[in-house]
Amino acid sequence: MTAVPALSVPALSVEDLSVEFRTRSGVVKVLEHVCFSVDKGETVALVGESGSGKSVTAFAVMGILDAAGKVTSGRAMFGGADLLALSEHDLAEQRGRELSMIFQNPRTALNPIRRVGRQIADVLVRHGGATRNDAPRAAIEMLKKVRIPDPERRAEAYPFELSGGMCQRIMIAIALACRPALLIADEPTTGLDVTTQAVIMDLIGELAGEAGMATIFITHDLALAAEYCDRIVVMHAGHIVEAAPGRDLFAYARHPYSAKLLAATPGETVSLEQMASIPGGLPDLRRADLPACRYSGRCERRLDQCAQPLPQRTVGERHVIACWNPL
Amino acid sequence: MTEAVAPGPLLDIAELAKRFTVGSKQSLLARATSFRKPVAPLPQLYAVDEVSFTIGRGETVGLVGESGCGKSTLVRLINRLLDPTSGSIRLGGAELADFKARNFAANPHRARIQMVFQDASDSLNPRYTAADAIADPIRRLKKMSGPDLAARVEKLADMTGLPRELLSRFPHQLSGGQKARVGIARAIAVEPELLILDEPTAALDVSVQVVILQLLQQLKRELGMSYLFVSHDLNVVRLLCDRVLVMYLGKVVEQGPAAEVFADPKHPYTKALISAIPQAEPEQRVGRLRLGGEPRSPIDPDPRVCRFYGRCPKGTPRCAEDMPLLRPAGLARQVACHFA
């Protein structure tokens, strides 16, 4: 018997992804050279301010970018195939079965005029190989799994009859119905109460762990990311500036932006006076002369060197930063 | 000029209640024409159920609880946008509960309570420039106009850190943080004594949130206002508030100094709430508590049953027969639980 530890196999590997949006006021370079991977059974958080490109990254991987968006370079390797090169038909086969997504607002993502049990059954019939006859029973099983009380009755409900937390559980049931290999959760708990948020996050974590699912979790809440994710990827203006295991990032963030983001996050031990904001804003991504480091305009540690193309530095185990003058 | 300040708390809420009548099986017409049998009273939704608390001068009180617990209704009652079913709202000695919400906009007390709304983008008139938005309440409530008004608006912009050159812009031309500043400037424009803040930073990024929270703290010090701060984000409540009120299904279940409540929550619901705050180092958390189930129905609740019964990890038969009342627990704290 060979006691070689199982090498972590990336379930999804995004390489050199760049995305542009064509708008009336010019081309917006929304993502540039984004590289990250998610292992089987691993949960990776994408964090950053609004406009940092978290959701666009997810949408590009899922092939659901807005018509104005265009992938200009890169690959997203998933199960031996490049998702970005798949035809719409092949991608549609993958989505729902292998790739799944939980959207931010369950009330707008669910079909308002279809009973929730039917919505789960639809996915099972389309992607899960279930027949129209046994799908309703399987849907009720899914409702049990996401711990909806009285599932037989709730399957007959319309989304407006359920609370926000319950709608989000329905979304999770739909997303996990076919046991996907990769789940993307885009701010799944924004707008929910903290008590509900905790229950939903536990549930996603549990079901993901059970099925060995890879999860990308998009959030702007660093504490939430640290509590539930194995690794955190920090994005700023379409660049990945730092990627590290959650604990390491909190203990010792090396990129100036990550450090500032941490200092702005309210926590248990800091007072309001100790907290600091991040000066400046995101650069205008339409500019033709965008600096190599898009944070350099806001950075206190800027050097002349920062005008050169960004380095990818490995500073610890699975800890990568893109900075010339790290902390 | 010395202003006579009435002794006692600024805001004194006593047994304030708001019940909404909800739909019945019988149509209104059928009820009106039903002569044969006496009709049962319509079901009542107990949104705010006999809530009492005070806010001192210069104090910041946090109001927390899950959606549907009655936070917003309570805020609308205090702000006199809704008429209470019963109870009293005394602001610096003046009873406000007797005024009708419909006419309150013209009431001399209107300027004393102002509000910063949750989403500045939704609460600013898209056809008003920042200057118009800030000037409007001053014009209406302080009857100011002309150069005085313009000077006052500029002063408010300076106080809230809004660059003067942005005053001529419309909301869609402003960033989230700038809109938040306009919302705050508008609320403090008429020098209120009580400022109600309904999740003022919920729509903002953390980097901007800090600045706005610090601004609010500074304004409170400079202007001596009292704050009622409604928020989902317990980490923000912890930062800003002196005292915290925890609501559950229309009732205040716990209140006390923020630091004490966060360090040692006594009510099981407060414990669950605090245990649910995301933490970067989860192993440092003491006790992990997750709530199952859904809240009880707020429609005609049984007055003997504790509102938290059914979701409460403690729940005993006694809780279903004898509703626990808010009672003192320690120096400045109150809890409504038999076991706290």
XYZ file of C-alpha atoms in Angstrom:
667
model
C 0.000 0.000 0.000
C 1.340 3.357 -0.818
C 0.735 5.926 1.876
C 1.014 8.862 -0.422
C -1.365 11.565 0.789
C -3.947 12.380 -1.807
C -2.678 15.395 -3.685
C -5.229 18.132 -3.712
C -6.825 18.101 -7.095
C -8.186 21.398 -8.320
C -11.840 21.013 -9.215
C -11.745 24.354 -10.937
C -8.685 26.165 -12.101
C -9.078 29.673 -13.442
C -6.045 30.820 -15.359
C -5.253 34.287 -16.637
C -8.898 35.300 -16.935
C -9.499 38.774 -18.375
C -12.908 40.244 -19.045
C -13.880 43.495 -20.716
C -17.209 45.240 -20.870
C -18.007 47.402 -23.848
C -19.999 50.407 -22.777
C -21.000 53.631 -24.441
C -18.286 55.454 -22.538
C -15.494 53.079 -23.470
C -14.090 49.647 -22.758
C -14.040 48.757 -19.063
C -11.297 46.322 -18.141
C -13.227 44.576 -15.416
C -10.948 41.593 -14.825
C -7.260 41.269 -15.648
C -5.123 38.118 -15.368
C -7.223 36.515 -12.661
C -5.746 33.197 -11.501
C -7.038 30.969 -8.747
C -8.087 27.407 -8.144
C -10.522 25.572 -5.951
C -9.814 22.031 -4.800
C -12.295 19.261 -4.460
C -14.045 19.661 -1.109
C -12.534 23.093 -0.563
C -14.360 26.353 0.080
C -12.737 29.477 -1.306
C -14.004 32.961 -0.598
C -13.784 35.813 -3.088
C -13.849 39.064 -1.142
C -13.526 42.705 -2.071
C -15.426 45.981 -2.252
C -18.269 46.402 -4.699
C -16.850 46.788 -8.174
C -13.863 44.587 -7.470
C -14.968 41.941 -9.955
C -16.074 39.137 -7.621
C -19.391 38.489 -9.282
C -18.033 38.992 -12.797
C -15.492 36.256 -12.098
C -18.309 33.908 -11.094
C -20.484 34.895 -14.019
C -17.616 34.389 -16.470
C -16.977 30.892 -15.114
C -20.665 30.051 -15.332
C -20.895 31.503 -18.835
C -23.646 33.909 -17.853
C -21.890 37.211 -18.476
C -23.955 40.119 -19.677
C -24.003 40.485 -23.455
C -21.683 43.483 -23.193
C -19.063 41.425 -21.376
C -16.348 39.640 -23.306
C -13.705 37.201 -22.127
C -10.494 38.431 -23.738
C -8.094 35.848 -22.365
C -7.803 32.879 -20.080
C -9.152 29.466 -19.329
C -11.366 27.942 -16.659
C -10.428 24.276 -16.454
C -13.127 22.126 -14.937
C -13.237 18.336 -15.247
C -10.728 18.352 -18.081
C -12.565 20.882 -20.201
C -12.233 24.635 -20.581
C -15.561 26.085 -19.540
C -14.851 29.285 -21.428
C -14.449 27.378 -24.696
C -17.535 25.176 -24.367
C -20.462 25.702 -26.667
C -23.623 27.096 -25.148
C -25.218 23.656 -25.550
C -22.448 21.813 -23.707
C -22.318 24.460 -21.026
C -26.058 24.171 -20.488
C -25.522 20.466 -19.854
C -22.883 21.220 -17.233
C -24.824 23.936 -15.507
C -27.339 22.572 -13.077
C -25.648 19.180 -12.963
C -21.946 19.793 -12.431
C -21.904 23.538 -11.932
C -24.403 25.249 -9.762
C -25.029 28.697 -8.430
C -26.846 30.257 -5.508
C -27.842 33.815 -6.243
C -27.870 36.767 -3.916
C -31.570 37.456 -3.748
C -33.688 34.300 -3.646
C -36.874 36.289 -4.050
C -35.865 37.500 -7.491
C -34.044 34.324 -8.509
C -36.967 31.998 -7.872
C -39.883 31.829 -10.272
C -42.664 33.700 -8.483
C -45.528 31.849 -10.158
C -44.330 28.280 -9.818
C -44.651 26.192 -6.649
C -41.247 25.722 -5.041
C -41.500 21.920 -5.065
C -42.031 22.068 -8.825
C -39.003 24.311 -9.271
C -36.796 21.737 -7.563
C -38.412 18.925 -9.533
C -37.737 20.818 -12.789
C -33.999 20.728 -12.158
C -34.115 17.052 -11.253
C -35.966 16.223 -14.452
C -33.774 18.387 -16.687
C -30.399 17.455 -15.204
C -30.792 14.733 -12.598
C -32.281 11.972 -14.745
C -35.466 11.855 -12.684
C -38.795 11.162 -14.318
C -41.789 13.469 -13.991
C -43.381 10.888 -11.713
C -40.723 10.452 -9.094
C -39.308 14.010 -9.238
C -41.876 15.441 -6.770
C -40.889 12.894 -4.158
C -37.192 13.608 -4.749
C -37.953 17.324 -4.412
C -39.508 16.717 -1.012
C -36.401 14.763 -0.039
C -34.307 17.810 -0.984
C -36.546 20.043 1.100
C -35.982 17.712 4.050
C -32.267 17.902 3.429
C -32.209 21.689 3.667
C -34.278 21.321 6.823
C -37.500 22.920 5.788
C -40.104 21.982 8.368
C -43.210 20.301 7.031
C -41.712 19.710 3.553
C -44.791 18.063 2.025
C -46.851 21.181 2.634
C -44.072 23.670 1.822
C -43.440 22.032 -1.553
C -46.850 23.353 -2.543
C -46.017 26.927 -1.532
C -45.166 29.824 -3.813
C -42.016 31.824 -3.037
C -43.993 34.793 -1.679
C -45.503 32.550 0.984
C -42.097 31.742 2.443
C -39.692 33.812 4.524
C -36.376 35.042 3.109
C -34.456 32.339 4.949
C -36.758 29.646 3.600
C -36.504 30.977 0.035
C -32.736 30.845 0.347
C -33.026 27.225 1.479
C -35.119 26.499 -1.607
C -32.362 28.058 -3.739
C -29.834 25.830 -2.018
C -32.050 22.800 -2.581
C -32.253 23.667 -6.297
C -28.513 24.273 -6.527
C -27.597 21.040 -4.770
C -30.338 18.840 -6.219
C -28.016 17.162 -8.722
C -24.984 17.010 -6.429
C -22.809 19.432 -8.411
C -19.033 19.232 -8.326
C -18.737 23.007 -8.091
C -21.035 25.392 -6.298
C -20.787 29.162 -6.633
C -22.610 31.029 -3.889
C -22.895 34.745 -4.651
C -23.524 36.519 -1.352
C -26.044 33.856 -0.327
C -26.831 35.436 3.027
C -26.892 39.158 2.283
C -30.209 40.497 3.505
C -30.808 37.638 5.920
C -30.729 37.917 9.681
C -27.544 36.868 11.423
C -29.270 33.938 13.071
C -30.592 32.740 9.702
C -27.244 33.483 8.087
C -25.491 31.181 10.545
C -27.953 28.365 9.877
C -27.680 28.761 6.083
C -23.878 28.880 6.154
C -23.736 25.779 8.341
C -26.048 24.051 5.921
C -23.983 24.917 2.825
C -20.813 23.848 4.627
C -22.322 20.572 5.753
C -23.787 19.609 2.394
C -20.594 20.654 0.599
C -18.492 18.574 2.970
C -20.766 15.558 2.568
C -20.533 15.581 -1.197
C -16.893 16.680 -1.472
C -18.101 19.664 -3.432
C -15.817 22.561 -4.327
C -17.382 25.867 -3.317
C -16.688 29.448 -4.337
C -18.216 31.789 -1.853
C -18.551 35.427 -2.845
C -18.915 37.900 -0.009
C -17.864 41.303 1.204
C -17.857 40.137 4.818
C -14.311 39.138 5.724
C -15.256 37.681 9.087
C -17.879 35.478 7.478
C -15.349 34.343 4.877
C -12.801 33.540 7.562
C -15.262 31.542 9.605
C -16.571 29.343 6.824
C -13.904 29.188 4.130
C -10.604 27.391 3.817
C -8.975 30.066 1.729
C -9.677 33.708 1.005
C -8.972 35.419 -2.297
C -8.917 39.217 -2.006
C -9.846 41.140 -5.140
C -9.361 44.805 -5.908
C -10.450 46.489 -9.137
C -10.341 43.299 -11.161
C -7.035 42.007 -9.838
C -6.403 39.310 -7.296
C -4.142 41.042 -4.815
C -3.775 38.313 -2.231
C -4.812 34.694 -1.741
C -4.195 32.921 1.536
C -5.687 30.523 4.056
C -8.211 32.523 6.102
C -6.295 32.247 9.331
C -3.035 33.414 7.766
C -4.739 36.363 6.150
C -6.181 37.526 9.450
C -2.955 36.891 11.308
C -0.676 38.517 8.788
C -2.078 40.090 5.659
C 0.831 40.933 3.377
C -0.825 43.056 0.702
C -1.441 46.661 1.812
C -5.010 46.513 0.514
C -5.905 43.347 2.429
C -4.469 44.899 5.566
C -6.578 48.035 5.083
C -9.666 45.949 4.412
C -9.095 44.056 7.652
C -8.598 47.288 9.556
C -11.949 48.546 8.272
C -13.857 45.415 9.291
C -15.730 45.809 12.554
C -14.847 43.061 14.969
C -15.008 42.138 18.591
C -11.791 43.656 19.773
C -11.481 46.962 17.951
C -12.922 50.333 18.861
C -14.230 52.813 16.336
C -11.210 55.056 16.857
C -8.825 52.242 15.995
C -10.558 51.491 12.749
C -9.310 53.111 9.598
C -10.952 53.638 6.268
C -9.286 53.016 2.936
C -8.451 56.340 1.325
C -9.478 56.944 -2.263
C -11.662 54.818 -4.458
C -11.349 52.291 -7.228
C -9.554 53.676 -10.291
C -11.599 54.373 -13.386
C -11.303 51.063 -15.230
C -12.032 52.742 -18.562
C -8.710 54.549 -18.577
C -6.298 53.488 -21.268
C -3.290 54.142 -19.038
C -4.348 52.054 -16.046
C -1.366 51.540 -13.748
C 0.069 48.037 -13.503
C -0.978 47.929 -9.880
C -4.527 49.209 -9.716
C -4.185 49.863 -6.009
C -1.132 52.078 -6.384
C -3.252 55.241 -6.500
C -4.564 54.521 -2.994
C -1.434 52.889 -1.610
C 0.792 54.401 1.060
C 3.636 52.016 0.284
C 3.951 52.853 -3.396
C 7.427 52.673 -4.918
C 8.699 53.619 -8.363
C 8.934 49.908 -9.032
C 5.150 49.629 -8.757
C 4.769 50.896 -12.325
C 6.260 47.614 -13.583
C 4.065 44.581 -14.248
C 2.891 43.009 -11.015
C 4.864 40.098 -9.578
C 3.202 36.960 -8.247
C 5.008 36.237 -5.016
C 4.534 33.151 -2.917
C 5.075 34.180 0.688
C 3.847 31.111 2.546
C 1.963 27.909 2.087
C -0.773 28.649 -0.450
C -0.196 32.325 0.287
C 0.293 34.416 -2.835
C 0.414 38.174 -3.227
C 0.717 40.553 -6.144
C 2.760 43.393 -4.725
C 6.244 44.904 -5.061
C 6.377 46.257 -1.551
C 4.411 43.938 0.731
C 3.987 44.346 4.449
C -28.965 81.888 26.274
C -29.674 79.064 28.627
C -32.180 76.511 27.567
C -34.245 74.915 30.267
C -33.566 71.224 29.991
C -36.225 69.059 31.527
C -34.763 66.500 33.907
C -35.045 62.824 33.144
C -34.473 60.919 29.942
C -34.907 62.487 26.530
C -37.233 59.810 25.246
C -39.517 57.843 27.510
C -41.527 55.084 25.865
C -44.126 53.440 28.084
C -46.200 50.404 27.217
C -46.203 51.332 23.581
C -48.224 48.979 21.424
C -49.214 48.758 17.789
C -51.634 46.167 16.560
C -52.633 45.833 12.932
C -55.930 44.294 11.950
C -55.383 41.564 9.412
C -57.702 39.923 6.910
C -60.514 37.674 7.996
C -62.338 34.832 6.302
C -65.485 36.906 6.107
C -65.519 39.802 3.738
C -66.120 43.231 5.184
C -69.474 43.441 3.454
C -70.575 40.110 4.895
C -69.525 41.271 8.333
C -71.355 44.555 8.006
C -74.565 42.853 6.938
C -74.370 39.907 9.285
C -77.275 40.388 11.695
C -77.817 36.847 12.736
C -74.806 35.921 14.795
C -72.339 38.203 16.591
C -69.096 38.431 14.662
C -65.810 37.454 16.220
C -63.281 40.294 16.430
C -60.886 40.471 13.509
C -57.466 38.883 14.023
C -54.838 41.299 15.280
C -51.163 41.285 14.414
C -49.140 42.326 17.450
C -46.302 44.221 15.781
C -45.137 46.087 18.879
C -46.459 44.720 22.141
C -46.261 46.931 25.232
C -42.687 48.066 24.848
C -41.158 50.387 27.457
C -37.703 51.908 27.450
C -35.888 55.215 27.727
C -33.113 56.974 25.870
C -30.987 59.413 27.845
C -29.624 62.684 26.545
C -26.516 62.099 24.475
C -27.011 58.355 24.647
C -26.817 55.902 21.746
C -29.223 53.022 22.041
C -29.004 50.103 19.637
C -32.113 48.225 18.560
C -31.492 44.721 17.271
C -33.627 41.752 16.324
C -34.495 39.735 13.250
C -36.656 40.967 10.402
C -40.298 40.875 11.388
C -39.616 41.463 15.067
C -41.184 44.918 15.021
C -38.083 47.115 14.878
C -39.311 49.143 11.949
C -42.812 49.534 13.364
C -41.355 50.735 16.650
C -39.165 53.226 14.819
C -42.119 54.489 12.793
C -44.140 54.925 15.967
C -41.414 56.903 17.693
C -40.810 58.951 14.567
C -44.570 59.589 14.499
C -45.155 58.184 11.061
C -47.632 55.667 12.521
C -50.246 56.049 15.219
C -49.846 53.721 18.201
C -52.720 51.549 19.412
C -51.878 52.434 22.996
C -49.050 53.661 25.156
C -47.076 56.849 25.465
C -44.134 58.463 23.698
C -42.696 61.289 25.756
C -39.934 63.387 24.279
C -38.326 65.652 26.865
C -41.571 65.781 28.833
C -43.920 66.363 25.892
C -46.400 63.641 25.052
C -46.219 62.872 21.341
C -48.503 59.832 21.197
C -51.598 62.075 21.182
C -50.679 63.834 17.941
C -51.945 62.229 14.781
C -49.230 60.952 12.468
C -51.163 62.462 9.559
C -50.621 66.004 10.844
C -47.288 65.544 12.518
C -45.296 66.977 9.611
C -46.618 70.420 10.545
C -46.155 69.906 14.271
C -43.571 72.052 16.080
C -42.141 68.847 17.551
C -41.375 67.478 14.092
C -37.884 68.965 14.013
C -36.981 67.303 17.308
C -37.002 63.762 15.910
C -35.328 63.118 12.591
C -34.349 59.995 10.775
C -31.567 58.692 8.547
C -33.012 56.060 6.273
C -31.558 52.728 5.347
C -30.730 53.186 1.715
C -29.725 56.721 0.823
C -30.277 55.975 -2.869
C -33.935 55.158 -2.291
C -34.659 57.856 0.245
C -33.310 60.836 -1.693
C -35.562 62.484 -4.233
C -33.892 61.822 -7.613
C -35.017 65.235 -8.868
C -33.505 67.138 -5.946
C -29.872 68.151 -5.922
C -27.912 67.450 -2.753
C -28.433 71.094 -1.753
C -32.205 70.890 -2.334
C -32.421 67.703 -0.287
C -30.603 69.264 2.653
C -32.441 72.597 2.366
C -35.931 71.131 2.183
C -36.456 70.321 5.883
C -34.866 73.629 6.929
C -37.188 75.553 4.661
C -40.235 73.688 5.890
C -39.510 73.430 9.597
C -37.268 76.416 10.343
C -38.814 78.760 7.759
C -35.404 79.825 6.587
C -34.746 81.090 3.041
C -32.403 83.053 0.815
C -28.744 83.542 1.701
C -29.276 82.272 5.289
C -30.515 78.994 3.935
C -27.665 78.675 1.459
C -25.139 79.388 4.191
C -26.752 76.836 6.470
C -26.670 74.169 3.735
C -22.983 74.851 3.110
C -22.258 74.620 6.810
C -24.058 71.277 6.994
C -22.090 70.014 4.004
C -18.881 70.961 5.813
C -20.046 69.273 9.008
C -20.803 66.019 7.237
C -17.682 66.101 5.100
C -19.533 66.558 1.825
C -17.416 68.659 -0.559
C -19.321 71.870 -1.357
C -18.884 71.456 -5.091
C -21.026 68.297 -4.884
C -24.021 70.221 -3.557
C -25.287 70.937 -7.047
C -25.256 67.269 -8.028
C -28.184 64.903 -8.233
C -28.234 61.608 -6.298
C -27.284 59.516 -9.339
C -24.100 61.569 -9.680
C -22.998 60.780 -6.128
C -21.291 57.707 -4.687
C -22.858 55.594 -1.950
C -20.813 57.260 0.766
C -21.633 60.738 -0.519
C -25.340 59.916 -0.600
C -25.087 58.664 2.967
C -23.574 62.036 3.903
C -26.438 63.891 2.225
C -28.925 61.712 4.144
C -27.203 62.550 7.405
C -26.864 66.257 6.615
C -30.577 66.425 5.804
C -31.485 64.709 9.067
C -29.353 66.922 11.297
C -30.274 70.089 9.377
C -33.101 71.011 11.759
C -31.042 70.270 14.882
C -32.985 67.288 16.172
C -32.613 66.066 19.718
C -33.215 62.482 18.730
C -31.807 61.000 15.552
C -33.103 57.621 14.445
C -30.659 55.721 12.276
C -32.133 52.796 10.383
C -29.196 50.679 9.199
C -27.384 53.755 7.895
C -24.427 51.769 6.572
C -26.095 48.576 5.361
C -25.630 49.505 1.701
C -22.011 50.620 2.045
C -18.684 48.854 1.640
C -16.684 48.333 4.814
C -14.113 50.897 3.761
C -16.791 53.592 3.509
C -18.775 52.297 6.471
C -15.951 53.163 8.857
C -15.893 56.784 7.739
C -19.649 57.161 8.101
C -19.681 55.556 11.552
C -16.869 57.822 12.679
C -18.736 60.810 11.275
C -21.864 59.840 13.213
C -19.851 59.479 16.400
C -18.254 62.875 15.912
C -21.567 64.597 15.118
C -23.121 63.152 18.234
C -20.352 64.608 20.349
C -20.508 68.007 18.670
C -24.271 68.375 18.590
C -25.235 66.469 21.727
C -27.901 64.411 19.988
C -29.250 61.083 21.173
C -29.253 58.178 18.732
C -31.576 55.272 18.268
C -29.538 52.971 16.087
C -31.310 50.136 14.313
C -29.048 47.533 12.790
C -28.662 43.953 11.700
C -24.934 44.163 12.051
C -24.156 43.421 15.661
C -20.505 44.257 15.181
C -21.523 47.791 14.242
C -23.924 48.035 17.183
C -21.112 46.990 19.467
C -18.919 49.770 18.079
C -21.383 52.600 18.360
C -23.927 51.954 21.102
C -23.940 52.598 24.823
C -26.978 50.477 25.448
C -28.739 47.824 23.415
C -32.346 46.646 23.195
C -33.057 43.190 21.836
C -36.489 42.651 20.322
C -38.207 39.409 19.509
C -41.694 39.248 18.018
C -42.848 42.630 19.227
C -41.399 42.342 22.716
C -38.171 43.655 24.203
C -36.569 40.499 25.578
C -33.341 41.942 26.880
C -31.731 45.300 27.427
C -28.628 46.621 29.061
C -25.252 48.277 28.508
C -23.913 47.089 25.147
C -20.600 45.848 26.506
C -22.300 43.745 29.171
C -24.938 42.307 26.881
C -22.346 41.309 24.302
C -20.004 39.812 26.865
C -22.659 37.970 28.831
C -26.008 37.650 27.063
C -28.713 36.342 29.371
C -31.756 35.725 27.200
C -31.502 32.575 25.030
C -32.407 34.609 21.947
C -29.668 37.149 22.625
C -27.267 34.255 23.120
C -28.201 32.831 19.725
C -27.914 36.254 18.133
C -24.438 36.863 19.478
C -23.321 33.344 18.732
C -24.301 33.922 15.103
C -21.974 36.917 14.601
C -19.324 35.759 12.129
C -15.944 35.469 13.731
C -12.558 35.235 12.145
C -11.463 32.877 14.902
C -14.432 30.604 15.507
C -12.696 28.551 18.182
C -12.631 31.613 20.421
C -16.386 31.653 20.516
C -17.891 30.413 23.727
C -20.838 28.147 23.108
C -22.330 27.786 19.682
C -26.041 28.156 19.473
C -28.186 27.748 16.395
C -31.885 28.434 16.250
C -34.112 25.942 14.525
C -37.595 26.534 13.260
C -39.447 29.674 12.426
C -40.747 32.366 14.774
C -44.257 31.954 16.173
C -47.068 33.760 14.449
C -47.468 37.367 15.599
C -51.212 37.165 14.908
C -53.271 36.958 18.096
C -50.451 35.400 20.119
C -51.428 33.510 23.257
C -50.712 35.986 26.072
C -49.555 33.199 28.359
C -46.909 31.704 26.061
C -43.383 33.092 25.898
C -42.884 34.467 22.374
C -39.667 32.552 22.002
C -41.198 29.227 23.051
C -40.782 26.599 20.345
C -37.448 27.921 19.102
C -35.900 28.270 22.515
C -33.364 25.616 23.433
C -34.482 25.968 27.057
C -38.266 25.840 26.568
C -40.049 24.184 29.494
C -43.790 23.623 30.110
C -43.745 26.660 32.359
C -42.791 28.845 29.370
C -46.050 27.828 27.683
C -48.197 28.796 30.646
C -46.563 31.837 32.091
C -45.101 34.489 29.775
C -41.896 35.826 31.323
C -41.935 39.592 31.837
C -39.024 41.959 31.507
C -37.460 42.066 34.957
C -34.230 43.505 36.352
C -31.163 41.308 36.092
C -28.193 43.114 37.524
C -27.643 46.839 37.859
C -28.729 48.265 34.527
C -30.019 45.171 32.801
C -33.398 43.660 32.164
C -34.269 40.227 30.796
C -37.544 38.529 29.986
C -36.789 34.883 30.721
C -37.586 32.577 33.619
C -34.129 31.116 33.514
C -31.891 34.157 33.109
